[in-house]
Amino acid sequence: MTPIALSVNGRKVQALVEPRTHLADFLREHCRLTGTHLGCEHGVCGACTVLIDDEPARSCLTYAVQCDGLAVQTIEGFNADPIMQELRTAFSREHGLQCGFCTPGMLIAARDIVRRLPDADARRIRVELSGNLCRCTGYLGIINAVESVIAARASKPTAVTSQAAAPPPAPLQAFAPTGEVARASMAAPTPAPEEAHKGWTRFEESFVVARPPQAVWTIFADIPAVAACLDGVELTEHDASTAKGKMTVRLGPIQAGFSGSAVIERDDRALRGTIRGAGSDRGTGSRTKGEILYRLAPEAAGQQTRVFVTVEYSLQGALAQFSRSGLVLELGRRLVADFAANLNARLVGAQMRAAPRTPFNAGRFLWSWFIDELRRRFGR
Amino acid sequence: MTQGIGARIQRKEDARHLHGRGNFVSDMILPGQSEVAFLRSPIAHGRIRRIVKPSGAENQVFIRADLGDVAAIVAPATVPGYKLSEWHPLAHEKVRFVGEAIAMCVAPTRAEAEDLSEQIEVEFDELPVLVDTQAARMESTVRVHEQWNDNVFLTLNYESGFEAKAKGAPVVIRREIALARQAMVPMEGKAVLARWDDRTDQLLVYASTQVPHIIRIGLAQFLGIDQGQVRVISPDVGGGFGYKCILQPEELCVAWLALKFRQPFRYVEDRREHLVVGANSRQHQYRLTAHADERGRLLALDADITIDGGAYSAWPFTVALEPGQATGNLPGPYDFRGYRCRTHCVATNKPGFLPYRGVARTGVCFALELVIDAIARAVGREPWEVRHDNLVSAADMPYDNVARKHYDSGDYRKALILAREKIDLDAWRERQRRGERDGRLIGIGFASYCEQTAHGTSVFSGWGLPIIPGYDQATVRVTPDGGLEVRAGVHSHGQGMETTLAQIAHEVTGIELANIRVLLGDTGTTPYSTGTYASRSIVMAGGAVANACKALIPRFLAIGAHLMQAAVATMKYENGQIMGPRKSVSLRDVAEAWYLRPQELPPDVDLGGLEATVGFRPKRDTGAFSYASHAAVVAVDTEVGAVEILDYVIVEDCGTLVNPMVVEGQTLGGAAQGIGTALYEESPFDPNGQPLASTFADYLLPGPTEIPAIRIHHMQTPSPYTEFGIKGMGEGGAIAPPAVIFNAVNDALRSLGVELTETPLTPRRLLEAIDRAKSSTQPRVKNS
Amino acid sequence: MKAARFDYLRPGDVGEALAALANAEGAKILAGGQSLGPMLNLRLARPALLVDISRLKALQQLEDAGRTWHIGAGVTHARLEDARGRLSGGEMLSEVAAAIAYRSVRNRGTIGGSLAHADPAADWPLALAALGASVNVRGPTPRKILVAHFIQGAFTTTLAADEIIESIDVPKLSRAGRYGFYKFCRKTGEFAEASAAAVLDPETGVASIFLGALRGIPQPLTSLAQQVAREGKIAASTEAVSQALAQSVSGLDAVEHSMATAVVTRALMQVLAP
């Protein structure tokens, strides 16, 4: 628990809060100011909009501890505010509310528009209110209400004039460009069309390792070595054909630790292998199953190896439940790319990449182990 | 300005919401209250092998076995062939969709309850997942419900004059049309708070529900306690739209906790839960074959409808409601005599289908209106003309249609003609011909529908549902100061019934609106009603309020006559005054006599006093049919796949208007949801049955820039069967928008040979259709 | 949807913030919290410690540094939006800021936080890459890196766990320079389906076009930019853009290609508008 002191609607409030308690819950449960509503708790619907130091903000995305020393104003705190009175009258007249759930946030956002954009037209009001969702009204009454308040205020002499429009710029002149900001293009991942497992996502990658196939094959038999090349993998136990452990996956701030096991099959003659695994992350309630097929083929007169990898996986639970599934695919691809880079580094004894992009604590430990291991094996 | 029927009165409910003083379930805290979180299934289909509660927290975590005698929710119906599902309040042996509640965790705060839910270990034996209705129908071994012999909840067959009418029709149009699965997304999700009250020996359940009396019946029934032991109070409700017209398993669970532990418990659904567990509506697939003459006159319609019913049938309306409404309402406002329809409602591993605003009619309107436009294109006429010629004419009212619906009144054609005028079709056609400077393509679309509202006993009893609506009642009571309290068992969650029911009471009693209070949503204080759904409340509760008020007037006159020492027969009642031949007394005088000075009452005074509870049912309860024509103009950006609505007109007729402002609000709000269905909203599932829209970043709800400034024009054709000729209208706005927008887009894309038939119209779907049309007409350079 | 437990620290200066990052397991910087907050509430992000830098004065500068605008990592989108008309040579910053999400998000969301988060659909990584902006990183070894190199993939940057973004240097456009920024969103304030930024400046010789909202990093369209610089409108036709995309960006399907062509063309139309 963390002590905080802040002003709520002009009143000093002191409290002990858990850092994870967001401002809306603090206002609703602790201050008993229940006019601030929670409609999504992920910053899209705007029902929880309050003022923090006079600026509209999502109280579901701000934690109460962050407001220590600040001034918070909720819908209950505007009774002396003339704009709010005008808006309330206008909302009622224009039928800008039905169930009333979005109304407090809508009013606070609307008041900000009236103050900040004194000459906003209906289109602008719509754009500016787009962070507040209403499921009942179809918005028209709300827009009309805000527009009418702005119009009424504009007819008063205090209205602020907007900035003069800038003179139109001259057309662009042709020129010879210098320098280059850009860097090389990287392929965007696309799922391979056919699917062996119903409902699984599949992608294929290949990469070249600067060692002959047999040397690579040997390394692939070395489960700790392979694990060491997979960022975020912690091996807890293993034998020749099974492995147990935990894999920590991070994508930006998202982190999941999948505990699970894998079964490994190898075909020494064909230089093909299969790894089948499954794991679950209790934290996000997510589960995954996957199968990695790899195949080695000689390149550069047998001095190099091309590793063909086919990854198929399914994901269940919270981590799977987003429409931007391309990101998970991107993550999978990146794991393979990192694996390739790590493997190459291991095999040719190069230093690992200067700055690992996803620095896992577990990964770091393995990295240092892996550098030692690689020196020992290849004697460089 | 008058305050009665027809007055554009500002709402009584506004003030509290505008000041942040609404009172929603989640706003309530009772002493000693605990919070509840549910552990929900991460998989779509599997057998539960083992559930391990976190050690030390065994008495804070509850699974199905702990609930003992609580019955599974079973929703019967007498429709032939309908199969029952057992929906346990917490998963029993199996999980059947992602998000199904498995365990219930109790802690002082919601965060701590969620902490607990993370520590529960569940082992599953996964089963093959049935996501697609066709696959589920074909599936020979995997069953959503083991005891069934297939995965079909219900198949309906209807036929009337089809073969004879279809025979030899010169124009035959076939289309496959589909609507995506959706969530209803009231801004407030489910919420329930329950406590045990020793004084009244009652379970007090505060629930965000449209149907408090139904919830009471259900809770008592499934908990196995006396009906009298349950009181359900529904306070402010942050939107319902159908989501809150059924008994929720969470309500049953939380009520059980309060009953068992005699302490208060609260559960508030969060948005992720809503989007995952609430992906429960709209998903229909159609195969339609329309038979028409050379002018586009519809002769016969053949339909094959598949509804993705999800895993469970909800109580009391059942999953049979949707196929029933689809089959019965597909013929729409049109005059034709040949109809054949097969409707399959298929069980899949998704949340069970619930009745969403418009119930099936958004789907059937979408399907049929697209076909009407296709017929018009085939016969080379303006779609609105073909539509017009097919609409039931005013002269034929009342009209019994091919699906045995009885259309009570209205001028459907006039609404369409007005819509055409208001949108100014000719000007847009001209602009369409000229082309847009920005290269976008203009399209104009129309759609017409009629909507069965306030249908009652005769309709619902035909389906044999567990709850059949009958007589709605209202209680009115004059207060000692001459004001009026109105109590009704329906509920209001945005519809403004605290205002409109007061307007009806004012219409009859003349009591100032400011002195009329409407109290709803409490089984302890209101007379019985099945509640608010099916666009019924203003017709049913409004009729009951009028009847109850009328019952009081003779009593006013009798007491007033006695106070003035004049004959009752010489009295008349006007605007709160009892007028005698020479003098008058006020209603307040009468009220004071009854309550405070009974010595002044006549000896034969009516012992009902100044309070009456009276019921209402329309003269004929097959439904008062509201109707509308919508018209829209869109601009389609064929490069990015964007659709902008440039203009949108609604001409609607819901009979006598009680409060035009409220009617417009309901219509606009419904239309906004319909626009969501058309362009934005979708709950997709991957082949594993994982829902892919669990946040508002994935599930796009239309915002202020997505909904145009819709223009509404009213017509008023009273219903011959209802009090004051009022028709219901809460759902109508949501019915036509997908049809009208797709017709407009298809009009815009006609030159490209593109016709879209699947909601929502995402940029990807649009661009893919354009791409397909291009590659079918000309060779195309492939992008590397 | 309540966050898992975390500890909270509001350091007094950047040094303290860095020390916290270096010493604490699972520490994570909290800037505006508008992207992190949802992840926390959904329990997808579970840091042990949040180090709140949103009030660090040292990260709030918005300074004219001669050839560049020097912008503290903690500067909010709203501040840049409201600086419209006062960011000579940096007008694009106000325009981009004003179109990010919604005002109440812009009031707290920061430019540094957006870069560190590196959402592929976000606006800053794209706009700042096109502007040739650099990130000043503080950590054990301070360093400066081009935004285009800083972002490495979806939600992935070169920022190490013990580093923070201190500021961003954005080269100014000359009076002759032009920019274009076009994003296509299914609804206002949502993630972009497709987006593009273009910056061409005859005086400085800068010519850059980037395509955003891909699954990974913003993609440069270098040769297209150079051609447009040399030839103007002729090189910016829909066909030319379509071909340039086909050559330099792989993995786009037909729909993505159509959208990408449109947003790049439209961004260029802004650049080339008379």
JSON list of C-alpha atoms in Angstrom, two decimals, chain A residues 18 20 28-29 32 34-42 44-45 47 75-76 79 84-85 87-89 91-95 97-104 107 123 125-141 143 195 198-200 282-287 289 313-318 320-325, chain B residues 10-11 14 17-22 24 26-29 35 42-43 98 111-112 115 118-122 124 126 129 182-188 237-239 241 266 270-272 276 356 493-494 661-662 665-666 668-670 672-673 681 686-688 690-699 701-705 707-710:
[
{"chain": "A", "resi": 18, "resn": "GLU", "atom": "CA", "xyz": [-2.39, -0.44, -3.89]},
{"chain": "A", "resi": 20, "resn": "ARG", "atom": "CA", "xyz": [-2.44, -1.24, -9.18]},
{"chain": "A", "resi": 28, "resn": "ARG", "atom": "CA", "xyz": [-15.64, 5.01, -7.14]},
{"chain": "A", "resi": 29, "resn": "GLU", "atom": "CA", "xyz": [-14.79, 2.65, -4.33]},
{"chain": "A", "resi": 32, "resn": "ARG", "atom": "CA", "xyz": [-17.65, 6.91, -3.36]},
{"chain": "A", "resi": 34, "resn": "THR", "atom": "CA", "xyz": [-19.66, 6.79, -8.62]},
{"chain": "A", "resi": 35, "resn": "GLY", "atom": "CA", "xyz": [-20.45, 9.21, -11.44]},
{"chain": "A", "resi": 36, "resn": "THR", "atom": "CA", "xyz": [-17.17, 8.16, -13.08]},
{"chain": "A", "resi": 37, "resn": "HIS", "atom": "CA", "xyz": [-18.13, 5.02, -14.96]},
{"chain": "A", "resi": 38, "resn": "LEU", "atom": "CA", "xyz": [-16.07, 2.12, -16.23]},
{"chain": "A", "resi": 39, "resn": "GLY", "atom": "CA", "xyz": [-17.05, 1.09, -19.75]},
{"chain": "A", "resi": 40, "resn": "CYS", "atom": "CA", "xyz": [-13.97, -0.71, -21.01]},
{"chain": "A", "resi": 41, "resn": "GLU", "atom": "CA", "xyz": [-10.99, -0.29, -18.69]},
{"chain": "A", "resi": 42, "resn": "HIS", "atom": "CA", "xyz": [-8.68, -0.12, -21.65]},
{"chain": "A", "resi": 44, "resn": "VAL", "atom": "CA", "xyz": [-11.23, 3.37, -25.63]},
{"chain": "A", "resi": 45, "resn": "CYS", "atom": "CA", "xyz": [-14.77, 4.16, -24.47]},
{"chain": "A", "resi": 47, "resn": "ALA", "atom": "CA", "xyz": [-16.89, 6.72, -19.86]},
{"chain": "A", "resi": 75, "resn": "ILE", "atom": "CA", "xyz": [-18.61, 14.83, -12.84]},
{"chain": "A", "resi": 76, "resn": "GLU", "atom": "CA", "xyz": [-19.71, 15.48, -9.26]},
{"chain": "A", "resi": 79, "resn": "ASN", "atom": "CA", "xyz": [-21.80, 22.19, -10.07]},
{"chain": "A", "resi": 84, "resn": "MET", "atom": "CA", "xyz": [-21.19, 22.36, -17.51]},
{"chain": "A", "resi": 85, "resn": "GLN", "atom": "CA", "xyz": [-24.55, 23.86, -16.59]},
{"chain": "A", "resi": 87, "resn": "LEU", "atom": "CA", "xyz": [-24.10, 21.51, -21.42]},
{"chain": "A", "resi": 88, "resn": "ARG", "atom": "CA", "xyz": [-26.44, 19.78, -19.00]},
{"chain": "A", "resi": 89, "resn": "THR", "atom": "CA", "xyz": [-29.34, 21.91, -20.14]},
{"chain": "A", "resi": 91, "resn": "PHE", "atom": "CA", "xyz": [-27.99, 17.56, -23.36]},
{"chain": "A", "resi": 92, "resn": "SER", "atom": "CA", "xyz": [-31.45, 17.30, -21.87]},
{"chain": "A", "resi": 93, "resn": "ARG", "atom": "CA", "xyz": [-33.05, 19.54, -24.50]},
{"chain": "A", "resi": 94, "resn": "GLU", "atom": "CA", "xyz": [-31.33, 17.75, -27.41]},
{"chain": "A", "resi": 95, "resn": "HIS", "atom": "CA", "xyz": [-31.88, 14.26, -25.97]},
{"chain": "A", "resi": 97, "resn": "LEU", "atom": "CA", "xyz": [-28.48, 10.86, -23.27]},
{"chain": "A", "resi": 98, "resn": "GLN", "atom": "CA", "xyz": [-30.52, 7.72, -22.87]},
{"chain": "A", "resi": 99, "resn": "CYS", "atom": "CA", "xyz": [-29.20, 5.15, -20.39]},
{"chain": "A", "resi": 100, "resn": "GLY", "atom": "CA", "xyz": [-26.86, 7.75, -18.91]},
{"chain": "A", "resi": 101, "resn": "PHE", "atom": "CA", "xyz": [-23.85, 5.47, -18.56]},
{"chain": "A", "resi": 102, "resn": "CYS", "atom": "CA", "xyz": [-21.56, 7.32, -20.98]},
{"chain": "A", "resi": 103, "resn": "THR", "atom": "CA", "xyz": [-22.95, 10.72, -19.99]},
{"chain": "A", "resi": 104, "resn": "PRO", "atom": "CA", "xyz": [-20.50, 11.84, -17.28]},
{"chain": "A", "resi": 107, "resn": "LEU", "atom": "CA", "xyz": [-19.92, 15.82, -20.58]},
{"chain": "A", "resi": 123, "resn": "ARG", "atom": "CA", "xyz": [-17.68, 17.89, -37.89]},
{"chain": "A", "resi": 125, "resn": "ILE", "atom": "CA", "xyz": [-17.07, 18.25, -32.51]},
{"chain": "A", "resi": 126, "resn": "ARG", "atom": "CA", "xyz": [-17.58, 14.75, -33.83]},
{"chain": "A", "resi": 127, "resn": "VAL", "atom": "CA", "xyz": [-13.86, 14.22, -34.34]},
{"chain": "A", "resi": 128, "resn": "GLU", "atom": "CA", "xyz": [-13.04, 15.63, -30.91]},
{"chain": "A", "resi": 129, "resn": "LEU", "atom": "CA", "xyz": [-15.68, 13.47, -29.23]},
{"chain": "A", "resi": 130, "resn": "SER", "atom": "CA", "xyz": [-14.53, 10.32, -30.98]},
{"chain": "A", "resi": 131, "resn": "GLY", "atom": "CA", "xyz": [-12.86, 9.10, -27.80]},
{"chain": "A", "resi": 132, "resn": "ASN", "atom": "CA", "xyz": [-16.24, 8.76, -26.12]},
{"chain": "A", "resi": 133, "resn": "LEU", "atom": "CA", "xyz": [-18.54, 5.94, -27.09]},
{"chain": "A", "resi": 134, "resn": "CYS", "atom": "CA", "xyz": [-22.29, 5.97, -26.68]},
{"chain": "A", "resi": 135, "resn": "ARG", "atom": "CA", "xyz": [-24.37, 2.91, -27.52]},
{"chain": "A", "resi": 136, "resn": "CYS", "atom": "CA", "xyz": [-27.80, 4.49, -27.12]},
{"chain": "A", "resi": 137, "resn": "THR", "atom": "CA", "xyz": [-28.16, 7.84, -28.83]},
{"chain": "A", "resi": 138, "resn": "GLY", "atom": "CA", "xyz": [-26.52, 7.59, -32.23]},
{"chain": "A", "resi": 139, "resn": "TYR", "atom": "CA", "xyz": [-24.62, 10.73, -31.10]},
{"chain": "A", "resi": 140, "resn": "LEU", "atom": "CA", "xyz": [-26.79, 13.26, -32.90]},
{"chain": "A", "resi": 141, "resn": "GLY", "atom": "CA", "xyz": [-28.35, 14.70, -29.75]},
{"chain": "A", "resi": 143, "resn": "ILE", "atom": "CA", "xyz": [-23.40, 16.72, -31.12]},
{"chain": "A", "resi": 195, "resn": "GLU", "atom": "CA", "xyz": [-2.27, -26.09, -42.87]},
{"chain": "A", "resi": 198, "resn": "LYS", "atom": "CA", "xyz": [-6.75, -27.71, -38.34]},
{"chain": "A", "resi": 199, "resn": "GLY", "atom": "CA", "xyz": [-6.82, -24.21, -37.05]},
{"chain": "A", "resi": 200, "resn": "TRP", "atom": "CA", "xyz": [-3.09, -23.94, -36.46]},
{"chain": "A", "resi": 282, "resn": "ARG", "atom": "CA", "xyz": [-1.27, -19.29, -15.91]},
{"chain": "A", "resi": 283, "resn": "GLY", "atom": "CA", "xyz": [-0.98, -15.53, -15.74]},
{"chain": "A", "resi": 284, "resn": "THR", "atom": "CA", "xyz": [-2.78, -14.78, -18.96]},
{"chain": "A", "resi": 285, "resn": "GLY", "atom": "CA", "xyz": [-4.68, -18.05, -18.94]},
{"chain": "A", "resi": 286, "resn": "SER", "atom": "CA", "xyz": [-3.15, -18.85, -22.30]},
{"chain": "A", "resi": 287, "resn": "ARG", "atom": "CA", "xyz": [-2.15, -22.17, -23.75]},
{"chain": "A", "resi": 289, "resn": "LYS", "atom": "CA", "xyz": [0.67, -26.16, -28.75]},
{"chain": "A", "resi": 313, "resn": "TYR", "atom": "CA", "xyz": [1.22, -23.51, -33.56]},
{"chain": "A", "resi": 314, "resn": "SER", "atom": "CA", "xyz": [-2.07, -22.83, -31.97]},
{"chain": "A", "resi": 315, "resn": "LEU", "atom": "CA", "xyz": [-2.67, -20.36, -29.23]},
{"chain": "A", "resi": 316, "resn": "GLN", "atom": "CA", "xyz": [-5.62, -20.34, -26.84]},
{"chain": "A", "resi": 317, "resn": "GLY", "atom": "CA", "xyz": [-6.68, -17.96, -24.13]},
{"chain": "A", "resi": 318, "resn": "ALA", "atom": "CA", "xyz": [-6.25, -14.24, -23.63]},
{"chain": "A", "resi": 320, "resn": "ALA", "atom": "CA", "xyz": [-4.99, -15.43, -28.74]},
{"chain": "A", "resi": 321, "resn": "GLN", "atom": "CA", "xyz": [-8.02, -13.22, -28.48]},
{"chain": "A", "resi": 322, "resn": "PHE", "atom": "CA", "xyz": [-6.97, -10.26, -30.57]},
{"chain": "A", "resi": 323, "resn": "SER", "atom": "CA", "xyz": [-7.64, -9.50, -34.17]},
{"chain": "A", "resi": 324, "resn": "ARG", "atom": "CA", "xyz": [-4.09, -8.33, -34.73]},
{"chain": "A", "resi": 325, "resn": "SER", "atom": "CA", "xyz": [-2.94, -11.91, -34.94]},
{"chain": "B", "resi": 10, "resn": "GLN", "atom": "CA", "xyz": [-37.61, 16.55, -21.80]},
{"chain": "B", "resi": 11, "resn": "ARG", "atom": "CA", "xyz": [-36.94, 13.47, -19.79]},
{"chain": "B", "resi": 14, "resn": "ASP", "atom": "CA", "xyz": [-31.89, 13.12, -17.29]},
{"chain": "B", "resi": 17, "resn": "HIS", "atom": "CA", "xyz": [-27.36, 11.13, -15.03]},
{"chain": "B", "resi": 18, "resn": "LEU", "atom": "CA", "xyz": [-26.18, 14.61, -15.97]},
{"chain": "B", "resi": 19, "resn": "HIS", "atom": "CA", "xyz": [-24.92, 15.07, -12.43]},
{"chain": "B", "resi": 20, "resn": "GLY", "atom": "CA", "xyz": [-23.28, 11.68, -12.12]},
{"chain": "B", "resi": 21, "resn": "ARG", "atom": "CA", "xyz": [-25.94, 10.57, -9.67]},
{"chain": "B", "resi": 22, "resn": "GLY", "atom": "CA", "xyz": [-27.36, 7.65, -11.59]},
{"chain": "B", "resi": 24, "resn": "PHE", "atom": "CA", "xyz": [-26.10, 1.45, -11.40]},
{"chain": "B", "resi": 26, "resn": "SER", "atom": "CA", "xyz": [-21.70, -1.35, -9.88]},
{"chain": "B", "resi": 27, "resn": "ASP", "atom": "CA", "xyz": [-22.21, 1.92, -7.94]},
{"chain": "B", "resi": 28, "resn": "MET", "atom": "CA", "xyz": [-23.56, 0.08, -4.91]},
{"chain": "B", "resi": 29, "resn": "ILE", "atom": "CA", "xyz": [-21.50, -1.07, -1.98]},
{"chain": "B", "resi": 35, "resn": "GLU", "atom": "CA", "xyz": [-16.31, -9.17, -5.10]},
{"chain": "B", "resi": 42, "resn": "PRO", "atom": "CA", "xyz": [-9.52, -20.64, -22.46]},
{"chain": "B", "resi": 43, "resn": "ILE", "atom": "CA", "xyz": [-10.56, -23.41, -24.81]},
{"chain": "B", "resi": 98, "resn": "VAL", "atom": "CA", "xyz": [-14.28, -19.91, -24.81]},
{"chain": "B", "resi": 111, "resn": "ALA", "atom": "CA", "xyz": [-8.36, -7.45, -8.31]},
{"chain": "B", "resi": 112, "resn": "GLU", "atom": "CA", "xyz": [-7.77, -10.00, -5.57]},
{"chain": "B", "resi": 115, "resn": "ASP", "atom": "CA", "xyz": [-5.52, -12.95, -8.56]},
{"chain": "B", "resi": 118, "resn": "GLU", "atom": "CA", "xyz": [-5.13, -17.09, -11.99]},
{"chain": "B", "resi": 119, "resn": "GLN", "atom": "CA", "xyz": [-4.03, -19.64, -9.44]},
{"chain": "B", "resi": 120, "resn": "ILE", "atom": "CA", "xyz": [-6.65, -22.24, -10.26]},
{"chain": "B", "resi": 121, "resn": "GLU", "atom": "CA", "xyz": [-5.32, -25.16, -12.20]},
{"chain": "B", "resi": 122, "resn": "VAL", "atom": "CA", "xyz": [-7.58, -26.76, -14.77]},
{"chain": "B", "resi": 124, "resn": "PHE", "atom": "CA", "xyz": [-8.71, -30.42, -20.02]},
{"chain": "B", "resi": 126, "resn": "GLU", "atom": "CA", "xyz": [-9.51, -31.09, -25.58]},
{"chain": "B", "resi": 129, "resn": "VAL", "atom": "CA", "xyz": [-13.97, -27.63, -31.98]},
{"chain": "B", "resi": 182, "resn": "GLN", "atom": "CA", "xyz": [-21.70, -9.77, -33.01]},
{"chain": "B", "resi": 183, "resn": "ALA", "atom": "CA", "xyz": [-21.81, -8.58, -29.44]},
{"chain": "B", "resi": 184, "resn": "MET", "atom": "CA", "xyz": [-24.52, -6.20, -28.21]},
{"chain": "B", "resi": 185, "resn": "VAL", "atom": "CA", "xyz": [-22.20, -4.01, -26.17]},
{"chain": "B", "resi": 186, "resn": "PRO", "atom": "CA", "xyz": [-24.33, -2.00, -23.79]},
{"chain": "B", "resi": 187, "resn": "MET", "atom": "CA", "xyz": [-21.92, 0.48, -22.21]},
{"chain": "B", "resi": 188, "resn": "GLU", "atom": "CA", "xyz": [-22.65, -1.18, -18.87]},
{"chain": "B", "resi": 237, "resn": "VAL", "atom": "CA", "xyz": [-29.37, -0.06, -16.33]},
{"chain": "B", "resi": 238, "resn": "GLY", "atom": "CA", "xyz": [-26.66, 1.10, -18.72]},
{"chain": "B", "resi": 239, "resn": "GLY", "atom": "CA", "xyz": [-28.25, -0.22, -21.87]},
{"chain": "B", "resi": 241, "resn": "PHE", "atom": "CA", "xyz": [-30.56, -4.30, -26.18]},
{"chain": "B", "resi": 266, "resn": "ARG", "atom": "CA", "xyz": [-21.13, -8.45, -6.28]},
{"chain": "B", "resi": 270, "resn": "ASP", "atom": "CA", "xyz": [-15.76, -6.33, -17.55]},
{"chain": "B", "resi": 271, "resn": "ARG", "atom": "CA", "xyz": [-15.42, -5.39, -21.20]},
{"chain": "B", "resi": 272, "resn": "ARG", "atom": "CA", "xyz": [-13.20, -8.28, -22.17]},
{"chain": "B", "resi": 276, "resn": "VAL", "atom": "CA", "xyz": [-15.78, -12.79, -25.41]},
{"chain": "B", "resi": 356, "resn": "TYR", "atom": "CA", "xyz": [-30.42, -8.76, -29.91]},
{"chain": "B", "resi": 493, "resn": "HIS", "atom": "CA", "xyz": [-32.68, 1.37, -19.62]},
{"chain": "B", "resi": 494, "resn": "GLY", "atom": "CA", "xyz": [-32.48, 4.44, -21.75]},
{"chain": "B", "resi": 661, "resn": "MET", "atom": "CA", "xyz": [-38.07, 13.22, -29.06]},
{"chain": "B", "resi": 662, "resn": "VAL", "atom": "CA", "xyz": [-37.85, 9.81, -27.40]},
{"chain": "B", "resi": 665, "resn": "GLY", "atom": "CA", "xyz": [-33.70, 8.96, -29.89]},
{"chain": "B", "resi": 666, "resn": "GLN", "atom": "CA", "xyz": [-34.65, 5.30, -30.04]},
{"chain": "B", "resi": 668, "resn": "LEU", "atom": "CA", "xyz": [-31.27, 7.09, -34.08]},
{"chain": "B", "resi": 669, "resn": "GLY", "atom": "CA", "xyz": [-29.69, 4.84, -31.49]},
{"chain": "B", "resi": 670, "resn": "GLY", "atom": "CA", "xyz": [-31.03, 1.76, -33.21]},
{"chain": "B", "resi": 672, "resn": "ALA", "atom": "CA", "xyz": [-26.33, 3.60, -35.08]},
{"chain": "B", "resi": 673, "resn": "GLN", "atom": "CA", "xyz": [-26.25, -0.03, -33.97]},
{"chain": "B", "resi": 681, "resn": "GLU", "atom": "CA", "xyz": [-18.86, -4.79, -35.68]},
{"chain": "B", "resi": 686, "resn": "ASP", "atom": "CA", "xyz": [-10.42, -18.64, -35.33]},
{"chain": "B", "resi": 687, "resn": "PRO", "atom": "CA", "xyz": [-10.68, -22.31, -36.31]},
{"chain": "B", "resi": 688, "resn": "ASN", "atom": "CA", "xyz": [-9.95, -23.26, -32.70]},
{"chain": "B", "resi": 690, "resn": "GLN", "atom": "CA", "xyz": [-10.84, -18.57, -30.09]},
{"chain": "B", "resi": 691, "resn": "PRO", "atom": "CA", "xyz": [-12.66, -15.25, -30.22]},
{"chain": "B", "resi": 692, "resn": "LEU", "atom": "CA", "xyz": [-10.47, -12.68, -31.94]},
{"chain": "B", "resi": 693, "resn": "ALA", "atom": "CA", "xyz": [-12.15, -9.53, -30.69]},
{"chain": "B", "resi": 694, "resn": "SER", "atom": "CA", "xyz": [-11.70, -9.21, -26.97]},
{"chain": "B", "resi": 695, "resn": "THR", "atom": "CA", "xyz": [-11.08, -5.46, -26.76]},
{"chain": "B", "resi": 696, "resn": "PHE", "atom": "CA", "xyz": [-12.45, -2.30, -28.33]},
{"chain": "B", "resi": 697, "resn": "ALA", "atom": "CA", "xyz": [-9.27, -2.20, -30.40]},
{"chain": "B", "resi": 698, "resn": "ASP", "atom": "CA", "xyz": [-10.49, -5.36, -32.13]},
{"chain": "B", "resi": 699, "resn": "TYR", "atom": "CA", "xyz": [-14.23, -4.88, -31.85]},
{"chain": "B", "resi": 701, "resn": "LEU", "atom": "CA", "xyz": [-17.96, 0.25, -32.01]},
{"chain": "B", "resi": 702, "resn": "PRO", "atom": "CA", "xyz": [-19.12, 3.17, -34.15]},
{"chain": "B", "resi": 703, "resn": "GLY", "atom": "CA", "xyz": [-18.21, 6.54, -32.70]},
{"chain": "B", "resi": 704, "resn": "PRO", "atom": "CA", "xyz": [-19.40, 10.07, -33.39]},
{"chain": "B", "resi": 705, "resn": "THR", "atom": "CA", "xyz": [-17.61, 10.30, -36.74]},
{"chain": "B", "resi": 707, "resn": "ILE", "atom": "CA", "xyz": [-22.68, 7.86, -37.49]},
{"chain": "B", "resi": 708, "resn": "PRO", "atom": "CA", "xyz": [-24.09, 10.54, -39.78]},
{"chain": "B", "resi": 709, "resn": "ALA", "atom": "CA", "xyz": [-26.63, 13.21, -38.87]},
{"chain": "B", "resi": 710, "resn": "ILE", "atom": "CA", "xyz": [-29.60, 10.99, -39.68]}
]
